[in-house]
Amino acid sequence: MTLSDKQKRILRWVGYPLLALLVFSFTLQRTFPYERIKEKIVELAKPSYDVEIVSVEPGFWPGAMVLETILLKSKPKTPSEEPSVILIDRLEIDIGLLALVVGTAAIDIEATLGEGTVSGEVSVTSSQLDTHFVTEDLSLDAIPGIQAVVGLPMKGNLNAEIDLSVPESRWDLAEGLVTLSCPGCVAGDGEAKIKPRQRRGRAAMFGGEGLTVPALNLGDLSGRVVIGNGRGVIEEFEAESVDGVLAVRGEVQFAAALAEARFEQACLRFRLSDALKQREPEFGNVQLLMGAPPQDDGFSNIKMLGKVSEMRMLAAVNCEQDGTAERVNLRGNTTSASRVNRGERGRPSLPDEDDEDAEDMDEGDEDMDEGERVGEAGGTLRGGIDGQGEVAERRPAGVDTGEEAAREVLERGAARGEGGDTANLRGRRPLGDPAQRGLDNDDDDDGRAGRNEERGRDFDDEREFDEEDDEEPEPDDRYEDEIDPEEAEEEFEG
């Protein structure tokens, strides 16, 4: 076959550049400093993991590399936490060199972890991140951070498919779908403990020492999460086995950074089987000890709060309203949010689950019984401030606090001609004329004296205000001290 002069010119124009590109690519592949890749991976993982990589070698095609035997050892955040170890037998990375020419980083990944595999594709441009990953028989032990999220060690093989599109590196704009299944999943290992803090009765042991979680058979766990409009909707997350039933519903609210993703309106419902209660009698009382007794259908309800990576749990009567309000952090930390009703000063009573907003007290008492507020995630604890302290009510976060609330109380009292000693609100006294605070005990005011006598408050012992010296009396220390709800519970136990 004879080529024409024109064909020869075309061949030279195309062939020489193509040959040069191939020579450059293979030369780059063979001379690339792969040890620098190894050092860079170790550097990036250093904040969370100690990394050891046996070798990094070039793959068959230009842009491909193979990492052999990667060992990752987590760095514990607390002295009691044991490090987790992840072993990746082989990791293959293929970087699309032609895609780089047009400004797109296309990477194919395939990893072998024990008997499981992870394969996927990542495409990155200046304005978009697209990922598609599939796992097959991936051991839950090999997934970084799963125990930190769940709060318990997990066993089983995970099959999952993840499709995500993240514009401009903003997760609040992400869209995608996550499906997963885990046949024969097991939670707990007979050694890990959960430690919600309780201070009443039998629960004191549970809060102090924690309760060991046996190996719980979850059966076939399945889940489906739809991501869009800044939210991840948990459409399905269920497990059923001979040990019980578990289900999670709710949403995850994404922020621009993935680490700031938070649970929102998320609820975990579970029911233990009779067989489990017989096999593990101590753990069989966990629903009561957690402050989440079974409802009519046998299920206990737990609200899931906070960041996904730092999940907290709040026992509730149902997922629409708070129940016992005892926060249970399955990593071992807890925050008590139980309400304390105060009777006589210094003598708290047990929480009342059906406590309402005490709107039935008379108008004069309402003006004088504004109290100290202890902020909490689910609401605010408000106690009496004038010595009787009979009312403790939970109010939504965001209500007016401090001096603004005090001034409002004083103005209402002054409008009715009624004084009243306004106690310290979180350590602050409201400003105003001392006479408006009820420090001037008028013996002729029988009505007010009668109310004060009913409250057990002795106005005869009040320091009198000397109008000639125009000096304000020293504050009464009886009303300056705040009561810590947890100390009050201990005092009640004594």
Short mmCIF file of C-alpha atoms in Angstrom, two decimals:
data_model
loop_
_atom_site.label_atom_id
_atom_site.label_comp_id
_atom_site.label_asym_id
_atom_site.label_seq_id
_atom_site.Cartn_x
_atom_site.Cartn_y
_atom_site.Cartn_z
CA MET A 1 0.00 0.00 0.00
CA THR A 2 1.40 3.32 -1.09
CA LEU A 3 0.54 6.50 0.77
CA SER A 4 0.00 9.72 -1.07
CA ASP A 5 1.97 12.79 -0.17
CA LYS A 6 -1.09 14.25 1.57
CA GLN A 7 -1.57 11.12 3.68
CA LYS A 8 2.08 11.15 4.63
CA ARG A 9 1.80 14.77 5.80
CA ILE A 10 -1.29 13.94 7.89
CA LEU A 11 0.46 10.92 9.37
CA ARG A 12 3.42 13.04 10.35
CA TRP A 13 1.19 15.72 11.90
CA VAL A 14 -0.73 13.17 13.95
CA GLY A 15 1.79 10.42 14.47
CA TYR A 16 4.71 12.40 15.82
CA PRO A 17 2.70 14.22 18.53
CA LEU A 18 0.95 10.96 19.49
CA LEU A 19 4.26 9.14 19.73
CA ALA A 20 5.71 11.94 21.83
CA LEU A 21 2.70 11.81 24.17
CA LEU A 22 3.02 8.06 24.64
CA VAL A 23 6.74 8.30 25.29
CA PHE A 24 6.17 11.11 27.78
CA SER A 25 3.39 9.21 29.59
CA PHE A 26 5.31 5.96 30.00
CA THR A 27 8.46 7.84 30.98
CA LEU A 28 6.53 9.82 33.59
CA GLN A 29 4.95 6.64 34.90
CA ARG A 30 8.28 4.90 35.34
CA THR A 31 10.14 7.88 36.78
CA PHE A 32 7.35 9.32 38.95
CA PRO A 33 8.39 9.66 42.64
CA TYR A 34 5.81 7.25 44.07
CA GLU A 35 7.40 7.47 47.51
CA ARG A 36 6.13 11.05 47.64
CA ILE A 37 2.60 9.69 47.19
CA LYS A 38 3.18 7.43 50.15
CA GLU A 39 4.48 10.31 52.28
CA LYS A 40 1.55 12.54 51.27
CA ILE A 41 -1.01 9.92 52.29
CA VAL A 42 0.68 9.51 55.67
CA GLU A 43 0.69 13.29 56.15
CA LEU A 44 -2.99 13.74 55.27
CA ALA A 45 -4.10 10.94 57.59
CA LYS A 46 -1.85 11.98 60.47
CA PRO A 47 -4.46 13.93 62.52
CA SER A 48 -6.65 10.83 62.89
CA TYR A 49 -4.57 7.80 61.93
CA ASP A 50 -1.10 6.38 62.05
CA VAL A 51 -0.52 4.97 58.58
CA GLU A 52 1.92 2.38 57.34
CA ILE A 53 2.21 1.54 53.63
CA VAL A 54 4.42 -1.33 52.57
CA SER A 55 4.86 -0.27 48.94
CA VAL A 56 3.60 2.01 46.16
CA GLU A 57 4.20 0.79 42.62
CA PRO A 58 3.20 1.95 39.14
CA GLY A 59 0.30 0.20 37.46
CA PHE A 60 0.25 -1.21 33.96
CA TRP A 61 -1.23 1.90 32.35
CA PRO A 62 0.02 5.46 32.67
CA GLY A 63 -1.68 7.19 35.61
CA ALA A 64 -2.28 3.94 37.47
CA MET A 65 -0.65 2.98 40.76
CA VAL A 66 -0.98 0.14 43.23
CA LEU A 67 -0.60 0.48 47.03
CA GLU A 68 0.13 -2.79 48.81
CA THR A 69 -0.74 -3.54 52.47
CA ILE A 70 -1.98 -0.32 54.04
CA LEU A 71 -2.34 -0.36 57.84
CA LEU A 72 -4.33 2.41 59.52
CA LYS A 73 -4.41 2.71 63.31
CA SER A 74 -6.76 5.27 64.79
CA LYS A 75 -5.65 7.77 67.43
CA PRO A 76 -7.91 7.54 70.52
CA LYS A 77 -9.55 10.78 71.57
CA THR A 78 -9.89 9.66 75.21
CA PRO A 79 -7.57 7.55 77.40
CA SER A 80 -10.23 4.84 77.77
CA GLU A 81 -10.82 4.50 74.03
CA GLU A 82 -9.08 1.64 72.30
CA PRO A 83 -7.57 2.30 68.87
CA SER A 84 -9.14 0.62 65.86
CA VAL A 85 -7.02 -1.02 63.19
CA ILE A 86 -7.91 -1.11 59.48
CA LEU A 87 -6.00 -3.28 57.05
CA ILE A 88 -6.29 -2.66 53.30
CA ASP A 89 -4.65 -5.50 51.44
CA ARG A 90 -4.52 -3.77 48.07
CA LEU A 91 -5.57 -0.37 46.74
CA GLU A 92 -5.59 0.36 43.03
CA ILE A 93 -5.85 3.95 41.82
CA ASP A 94 -6.25 4.93 38.19
CA ILE A 95 -5.99 8.62 37.32
CA GLY A 96 -7.39 9.59 33.94
CA LEU A 97 -4.61 11.58 32.31
CA LEU A 98 -6.70 12.62 29.32
CA ALA A 99 -9.41 13.93 31.66
CA LEU A 100 -6.81 16.11 33.37
CA VAL A 101 -6.16 17.84 30.05
CA VAL A 102 -9.73 19.22 30.03
CA GLY A 103 -9.68 20.19 33.73
CA THR A 104 -11.37 17.12 35.21
CA ALA A 105 -9.80 14.76 37.74
CA ALA A 106 -11.29 11.31 37.11
CA ILE A 107 -10.14 8.61 39.53
CA ASP A 108 -11.11 4.95 39.62
CA ILE A 109 -10.56 3.18 42.94
CA GLU A 110 -10.64 -0.48 43.84
CA ALA A 111 -9.70 -1.73 47.29
CA THR A 112 -9.60 -5.14 48.90
CA LEU A 113 -10.23 -5.32 52.64
CA GLY A 114 -10.18 -8.90 53.86
CA GLU A 115 -12.97 -10.72 52.06
CA GLY A 116 -14.72 -7.47 51.10
CA THR A 117 -14.18 -5.01 48.30
CA VAL A 118 -14.79 -1.32 47.66
CA SER A 119 -14.92 0.00 44.13
CA GLY A 120 -15.85 3.39 42.88
CA GLU A 121 -15.36 6.41 40.70
CA VAL A 122 -14.64 9.98 41.68
CA SER A 123 -14.92 12.88 39.23
CA VAL A 124 -13.80 16.31 40.37
CA THR A 125 -14.05 19.60 38.51
CA SER A 126 -13.69 23.18 39.67
CA SER A 127 -17.41 23.29 40.51
CA GLN A 128 -18.61 19.71 41.02
CA LEU A 129 -17.82 16.50 42.86
CA ASP A 130 -19.49 13.31 41.63
CA THR A 131 -18.97 9.96 43.33
CA HIS A 132 -20.24 6.45 42.87
CA PHE A 133 -19.13 3.70 45.27
CA VAL A 134 -20.16 0.11 45.76
CA THR A 135 -19.15 -2.16 48.65
CA GLU A 136 -19.50 -5.92 48.68
CA ASP A 137 -19.14 -8.00 51.85
CA LEU A 138 -17.22 -5.16 53.50
CA SER A 139 -16.55 -5.96 57.16
CA LEU A 140 -17.96 -3.30 59.48
CA ASP A 141 -14.71 -3.49 61.44
CA ALA A 142 -12.97 -1.96 58.42
CA ILE A 143 -15.17 1.17 58.30
CA PRO A 144 -13.47 4.10 60.07
CA GLY A 145 -15.51 5.83 62.77
CA ILE A 146 -18.50 3.50 62.78
CA GLN A 147 -18.15 2.75 66.49
CA ALA A 148 -17.91 6.47 67.24
CA VAL A 149 -21.20 7.07 65.41
CA VAL A 150 -23.13 4.04 66.66
CA GLY A 151 -21.58 3.98 70.13
CA LEU A 152 -21.05 0.21 70.04
CA PRO A 153 -18.76 -2.17 68.17
CA MET A 154 -20.43 -3.62 65.08
CA LYS A 155 -19.95 -6.94 63.30
CA GLY A 156 -21.19 -8.03 59.90
CA ASN A 157 -20.65 -7.55 56.19
CA LEU A 158 -21.96 -4.40 54.56
CA ASN A 159 -23.32 -4.18 51.04
CA ALA A 160 -23.88 -0.58 50.03
CA GLU A 161 -24.27 1.67 47.01
CA ILE A 162 -23.60 5.39 47.21
CA ASP A 163 -24.34 7.98 44.51
CA LEU A 164 -23.57 11.58 45.39
CA SER A 165 -23.28 14.88 43.58
CA VAL A 166 -21.85 17.81 45.54
CA PRO A 167 -21.78 21.22 43.79
CA GLU A 168 -19.12 23.73 44.77
CA SER A 169 -17.97 21.50 47.67
CA ARG A 170 -21.14 22.45 49.58
CA TRP A 171 -22.88 19.52 51.20
CA ASP A 172 -26.00 21.56 51.87
CA LEU A 173 -26.51 21.50 48.08
CA ALA A 174 -25.76 17.79 47.71
CA GLU A 175 -28.06 15.33 45.96
CA GLY A 176 -27.90 11.58 45.91
CA LEU A 177 -29.03 8.22 47.20
CA VAL A 178 -27.56 5.78 49.72
CA THR A 179 -28.81 2.20 50.05
CA LEU A 180 -27.35 -0.45 52.31
CA SER A 181 -27.93 -3.91 53.67
CA CYS A 182 -26.14 -5.92 56.31
CA PRO A 183 -27.26 -9.53 56.66
CA GLY A 184 -26.58 -10.99 60.09
CA CYS A 185 -25.38 -7.73 61.66
CA VAL A 186 -24.39 -7.80 65.35
CA ALA A 187 -24.13 -4.82 67.73
CA GLY A 188 -22.16 -5.04 70.97
CA ASP A 189 -19.53 -7.53 72.03
CA GLY A 190 -20.26 -8.35 75.67
CA GLU A 191 -17.62 -5.84 76.84
CA ALA A 192 -18.66 -2.37 75.65
CA LYS A 193 -20.88 -0.42 78.02
CA ILE A 194 -23.44 2.33 77.82
CA LYS A 195 -23.39 4.80 80.67
CA PRO A 196 -26.37 7.12 81.01
CA ARG A 197 -26.17 8.99 84.28
CA GLN A 198 -29.08 8.49 86.64
CA ARG A 199 -29.31 9.39 90.29
CA ARG A 200 -32.45 7.70 91.52
CA GLY A 201 -32.91 4.24 92.94
CA ARG A 202 -31.57 1.29 91.01
CA ALA A 203 -30.51 3.52 88.14
CA ALA A 204 -27.64 4.90 90.24
CA MET A 205 -25.68 1.70 89.67
CA PHE A 206 -26.40 1.88 85.97
CA GLY A 207 -25.17 5.44 85.70
CA GLY A 208 -22.06 4.88 87.80
CA GLU A 209 -20.73 1.65 86.35
CA GLY A 210 -22.58 1.45 83.06
CA LEU A 211 -24.34 -1.55 81.63
CA THR A 212 -22.53 -4.13 79.53
CA VAL A 213 -24.14 -4.63 76.14
CA PRO A 214 -24.17 -8.27 75.04
CA ALA A 215 -23.82 -9.30 71.42
CA LEU A 216 -27.20 -8.33 69.97
CA ASN A 217 -28.34 -10.05 66.80
CA LEU A 218 -29.85 -7.40 64.53
CA GLY A 219 -30.77 -9.83 61.79
CA ASP A 220 -30.99 -8.41 58.28
CA LEU A 221 -30.42 -4.67 58.53
CA SER A 222 -31.53 -2.54 55.57
CA GLY A 223 -31.51 1.19 54.94
CA ARG A 224 -32.28 3.85 52.36
CA VAL A 225 -31.42 7.56 52.59
CA VAL A 226 -32.47 10.12 49.96
CA ILE A 227 -30.33 13.28 49.86
CA GLY A 228 -31.58 16.57 48.45
CA ASN A 229 -32.36 20.19 49.35
CA GLY A 230 -29.80 20.13 52.11
CA ARG A 231 -31.37 17.16 53.88
CA GLY A 232 -30.90 13.44 54.07
CA VAL A 233 -34.27 11.77 54.61
CA ILE A 234 -34.03 8.39 56.31
CA GLU A 235 -36.80 6.60 54.44
CA GLU A 236 -35.84 3.19 55.74
CA PHE A 237 -33.53 1.87 58.43
CA GLU A 238 -34.88 -1.31 59.94
CA ALA A 239 -33.73 -4.54 61.52
CA GLU A 240 -35.65 -7.49 62.97
CA SER A 241 -34.34 -10.65 64.58
CA VAL A 242 -34.93 -13.09 67.43
CA ASP A 243 -33.49 -10.44 69.80
CA GLY A 244 -35.94 -7.68 68.91
CA VAL A 245 -36.96 -5.00 66.45
CA LEU A 246 -35.25 -1.70 65.62
CA ALA A 247 -36.28 1.16 63.34
CA VAL A 248 -34.95 4.67 62.66
CA ARG A 249 -36.82 7.49 60.97
CA GLY A 250 -36.01 11.15 60.56
CA GLU A 251 -33.67 13.51 58.76
CA VAL A 252 -30.08 14.67 58.69
CA GLN A 253 -29.59 18.40 58.14
CA PHE A 254 -26.48 19.10 56.07
CA ALA A 255 -24.32 22.19 56.43
CA ALA A 256 -21.78 23.47 53.95
CA ALA A 257 -19.18 21.26 55.68
CA LEU A 258 -19.96 17.56 55.99
CA ALA A 259 -18.58 17.44 59.54
CA GLU A 260 -21.38 19.81 60.65
CA ALA A 261 -24.22 17.50 59.54
CA ARG A 262 -26.78 17.14 62.36
CA PHE A 263 -29.70 14.90 63.17
CA GLU A 264 -33.07 16.61 62.94
CA GLN A 265 -36.39 15.05 63.95
CA ALA A 266 -34.67 11.67 64.08
CA CYS A 267 -36.05 8.91 66.26
CA LEU A 268 -34.89 5.42 67.13
CA ARG A 269 -37.59 2.95 68.19
CA PHE A 270 -36.72 -0.47 69.57
CA ARG A 271 -38.33 -3.42 71.30
CA LEU A 272 -36.54 -6.27 73.03
CA SER A 273 -37.80 -9.81 72.58
CA ASP A 274 -38.77 -12.02 75.52
CA ALA A 275 -36.06 -14.47 74.48
CA LEU A 276 -33.38 -11.77 74.86
CA LYS A 277 -34.72 -10.71 78.26
CA GLN A 278 -34.54 -14.31 79.47
CA ARG A 279 -31.07 -14.85 78.04
CA GLU A 280 -29.71 -11.51 79.32
CA PRO A 281 -31.82 -10.59 82.39
CA GLU A 282 -29.60 -7.66 83.41
CA PHE A 283 -29.67 -6.08 79.96
CA GLY A 284 -33.39 -6.86 79.68
CA ASN A 285 -34.12 -3.87 81.95
CA VAL A 286 -32.23 -1.42 79.75
CA GLN A 287 -35.41 0.29 78.58
CA LEU A 288 -36.32 1.26 82.14
CA LEU A 289 -32.78 2.10 83.16
CA MET A 290 -32.40 4.41 80.17
CA GLY A 291 -35.54 6.26 81.22
CA ALA A 292 -37.43 5.03 78.16
CA PRO A 293 -40.02 2.53 79.44
CA PRO A 294 -41.93 0.55 76.80
CA GLN A 295 -45.09 2.19 75.51
CA ASP A 296 -48.37 0.43 74.81
CA ASP A 297 -46.94 -1.17 71.67
CA GLY A 298 -43.86 -2.40 73.55
CA PHE A 299 -41.49 0.04 71.80
CA SER A 300 -39.20 2.54 73.51
CA ASN A 301 -38.47 5.85 71.81
CA ILE A 302 -35.10 7.60 71.69
CA LYS A 303 -34.53 10.96 70.05
CA MET A 304 -31.25 11.30 68.15
CA LEU A 305 -29.66 14.73 68.55
CA GLY A 306 -26.54 16.67 67.66
CA LYS A 307 -23.90 16.11 65.05
CA VAL A 308 -23.87 12.76 63.30
CA SER A 309 -20.27 12.23 64.39
CA GLU A 310 -21.13 13.12 68.01
CA MET A 311 -24.60 11.66 68.36
CA ARG A 312 -26.51 12.14 71.61
CA MET A 313 -29.69 10.37 72.61
CA LEU A 314 -32.70 11.64 74.53
CA ALA A 315 -35.26 9.27 75.98
CA ALA A 316 -38.79 10.35 75.12
CA VAL A 317 -42.39 9.23 75.61
CA ASN A 318 -42.72 9.60 71.87
CA CYS A 319 -40.77 11.33 69.14
CA GLU A 320 -43.00 14.40 69.08
CA GLN A 321 -42.56 15.43 72.71
CA ASP A 322 -39.99 14.97 75.44
CA GLY A 323 -40.38 12.18 77.92
CA THR A 324 -38.06 11.64 80.84
CA ALA A 325 -35.55 13.93 79.13
CA GLU A 326 -32.53 11.89 80.14
CA ARG A 327 -29.77 12.22 77.60
CA VAL A 328 -27.94 9.00 76.93
CA ASN A 329 -24.61 9.24 75.17
CA LEU A 330 -23.71 5.71 74.11
CA ARG A 331 -20.03 6.59 74.06
CA GLY A 332 -20.17 6.89 77.82
CA ASN A 333 -20.99 10.57 78.41
CA THR A 334 -24.38 11.81 79.49
CA THR A 335 -26.11 15.07 80.25
CA SER A 336 -28.99 15.12 82.64
CA ALA A 337 -31.94 17.10 81.35
CA SER A 338 -34.55 15.74 83.74
CA ARG A 339 -36.89 18.28 85.22
CA VAL A 340 -36.87 18.93 88.96
CA ASN A 341 -40.03 20.21 90.60
CA ARG A 342 -39.23 22.18 93.69
CA GLY A 343 -41.50 22.12 96.68
CA GLU A 344 -40.25 23.77 99.85
CA ARG A 345 -36.92 25.44 99.28
CA GLY A 346 -34.15 22.85 99.20
CA ARG A 347 -36.56 19.91 98.96
CA PRO A 348 -37.01 18.94 95.33
CA SER A 349 -39.62 16.39 94.36
CA LEU A 350 -39.46 13.74 91.68
CA PRO A 351 -40.05 14.76 88.06
CA ASP A 352 -43.62 14.89 86.88
CA GLU A 353 -43.84 13.58 83.32
CA ASP A 354 -47.21 15.27 82.73
CA ASP A 355 -46.12 18.62 84.14
CA GLU A 356 -47.90 21.51 82.33
CA ASP A 357 -47.15 25.20 82.25
CA ALA A 358 -48.67 26.06 85.66
CA GLU A 359 -51.01 28.62 84.16
CA ASP A 360 -53.65 28.07 86.84
CA MET A 361 -51.88 29.90 89.68
CA ASP A 362 -53.38 33.23 90.68
CA GLU A 363 -52.35 36.43 88.96
CA GLY A 364 -50.42 37.85 91.91
CA ASP A 365 -48.34 34.69 92.28
CA GLU A 366 -47.62 34.64 88.56
CA ASP A 367 -46.12 38.14 88.77
CA MET A 368 -43.89 37.24 91.70
CA ASP A 369 -42.87 33.71 90.76
CA GLU A 370 -40.56 34.37 87.83
CA GLY A 371 -37.38 32.37 88.49
CA GLU A 372 -33.93 31.30 87.68
CA ARG A 373 -33.57 29.55 84.37
CA VAL A 374 -31.22 26.74 83.60
CA GLY A 375 -30.77 26.43 79.81
CA GLU A 376 -30.97 23.00 78.28
CA ALA A 377 -31.17 21.73 74.68
CA GLY A 378 -34.79 20.67 74.82
CA GLY A 379 -36.12 23.51 76.96
CA THR A 380 -35.55 25.65 80.06
CA LEU A 381 -35.97 24.86 83.73
CA ARG A 382 -37.73 27.63 85.60
CA GLY A 383 -38.09 27.62 89.39
CA GLY A 384 -39.81 29.91 91.91
CA ILE A 385 -37.94 33.05 92.90
CA ASP A 386 -39.75 34.46 95.91
CA GLY A 387 -39.07 31.75 98.47
CA GLN A 388 -41.87 29.30 97.76
CA GLY A 389 -40.48 27.77 94.56
CA GLU A 390 -43.51 25.55 93.98
CA VAL A 391 -43.45 25.82 90.23
CA ALA A 392 -40.92 24.26 87.87
CA GLU A 393 -41.83 24.42 84.24
CA ARG A 394 -40.08 23.64 80.96
CA ARG A 395 -40.28 26.31 78.31
CA PRO A 396 -39.04 26.34 74.74
CA ALA A 397 -35.54 27.62 74.17
CA GLY A 398 -35.42 31.21 73.02
CA VAL A 399 -37.69 32.82 75.68
CA ASP A 400 -36.59 36.13 77.17
CA THR A 401 -34.09 35.66 79.99
CA GLY A 402 -32.22 37.76 82.55
CA GLU A 403 -32.99 41.36 83.24
CA GLU A 404 -35.60 41.76 80.50
CA ALA A 405 -37.83 39.14 82.11
CA ALA A 406 -37.29 40.70 85.55
CA ARG A 407 -38.25 44.17 84.35
CA GLU A 408 -41.39 42.81 82.75
CA VAL A 409 -42.37 41.19 86.04
CA LEU A 410 -41.74 44.34 88.04
CA GLU A 411 -43.73 46.48 85.60
CA ARG A 412 -46.73 44.16 85.84
CA GLY A 413 -46.50 44.13 89.63
CA ALA A 414 -46.20 47.90 89.82
CA ALA A 415 -49.22 48.36 87.56
CA ARG A 416 -51.33 46.41 90.06
CA GLY A 417 -49.79 48.17 93.06
CA GLU A 418 -48.14 44.98 94.16
CA GLY A 419 -44.50 44.69 95.18
CA GLY A 420 -42.48 41.55 95.36
CA ASP A 421 -38.93 40.68 96.04
CA THR A 422 -37.43 39.65 92.75
CA ALA A 423 -34.70 37.12 93.27
CA ASN A 424 -31.48 36.74 91.48
CA LEU A 425 -31.96 35.64 87.85
CA ARG A 426 -28.85 33.68 86.95
CA GLY A 427 -26.87 35.79 89.39
CA ARG A 428 -28.20 39.21 88.20
CA ARG A 429 -30.56 41.60 90.01
CA PRO A 430 -32.83 43.85 87.93
CA LEU A 431 -32.39 47.58 88.16
CA GLY A 432 -35.08 49.86 89.46
CA ASP A 433 -36.37 51.65 92.54
CA PRO A 434 -35.88 49.47 95.66
CA ALA A 435 -39.38 50.25 96.80
CA GLN A 436 -40.71 48.47 93.73
CA ARG A 437 -38.98 45.27 94.81
CA GLY A 438 -41.21 44.71 97.76
CA LEU A 439 -38.50 45.47 100.32
CA ASP A 440 -40.74 47.94 102.11
CA ASN A 441 -43.01 45.72 104.19
CA ASP A 442 -46.24 47.61 104.69
CA ASP A 443 -48.08 46.09 107.65
CA ASP A 444 -51.27 47.79 106.53
CA ASP A 445 -51.37 45.76 103.35
CA ASP A 446 -53.19 42.73 104.76
CA GLY A 447 -53.69 41.13 101.39
CA ARG A 448 -50.04 41.02 100.53
CA ALA A 449 -49.00 40.01 104.03
CA GLY A 450 -51.48 37.14 103.84
CA ARG A 451 -49.99 35.86 100.63
CA ASN A 452 -46.49 36.19 102.04
CA GLU A 453 -47.50 34.27 105.14
CA GLU A 454 -48.89 31.44 102.98
CA ARG A 455 -45.60 31.18 101.21
CA GLY A 456 -43.73 30.79 104.48
CA ARG A 457 -41.86 34.02 103.96
CA ASP A 458 -41.28 36.28 106.93
CA PHE A 459 -41.33 39.90 105.85
CA ASP A 460 -40.77 41.06 109.47
CA ASP A 461 -37.18 39.90 109.17
CA GLU A 462 -36.55 41.98 106.05
CA ARG A 463 -34.01 44.72 106.38
CA GLU A 464 -35.86 48.05 106.41
CA PHE A 465 -35.09 50.64 103.83
CA ASP A 466 -33.89 53.92 105.27
CA GLU A 467 -35.31 56.63 103.02
CA GLU A 468 -33.38 59.38 104.78
CA ASP A 469 -30.00 57.82 104.02
CA ASP A 470 -31.25 56.73 100.59
CA GLU A 471 -29.24 53.53 100.94
CA GLU A 472 -30.31 50.21 99.55
CA PRO A 473 -30.15 47.30 102.01
CA GLU A 474 -27.74 44.45 101.48
CA PRO A 475 -29.20 41.70 99.27
CA ASP A 476 -30.72 38.77 101.09
CA ASP A 477 -28.38 35.79 100.64
CA ARG A 478 -31.29 33.39 100.96
CA TYR A 479 -32.31 34.16 97.42
CA GLU A 480 -28.88 34.62 95.87
CA ASP A 481 -27.86 30.96 95.76
CA GLU A 482 -28.85 28.89 92.78
CA ILE A 483 -29.71 25.24 93.12
CA ASP A 484 -28.02 22.78 90.82
CA PRO A 485 -30.70 20.27 89.73
CA GLU A 486 -28.25 17.37 90.02
CA GLU A 487 -27.23 18.42 93.57
CA ALA A 488 -30.90 18.71 94.41
CA GLU A 489 -31.50 15.15 93.27
CA GLU A 490 -28.62 13.91 95.47
CA GLU A 491 -30.03 15.89 98.41
CA PHE A 492 -33.43 14.30 97.86
CA GLU A 493 -31.86 10.83 97.79
CA GLY A 494 -30.16 11.51 101.16
#
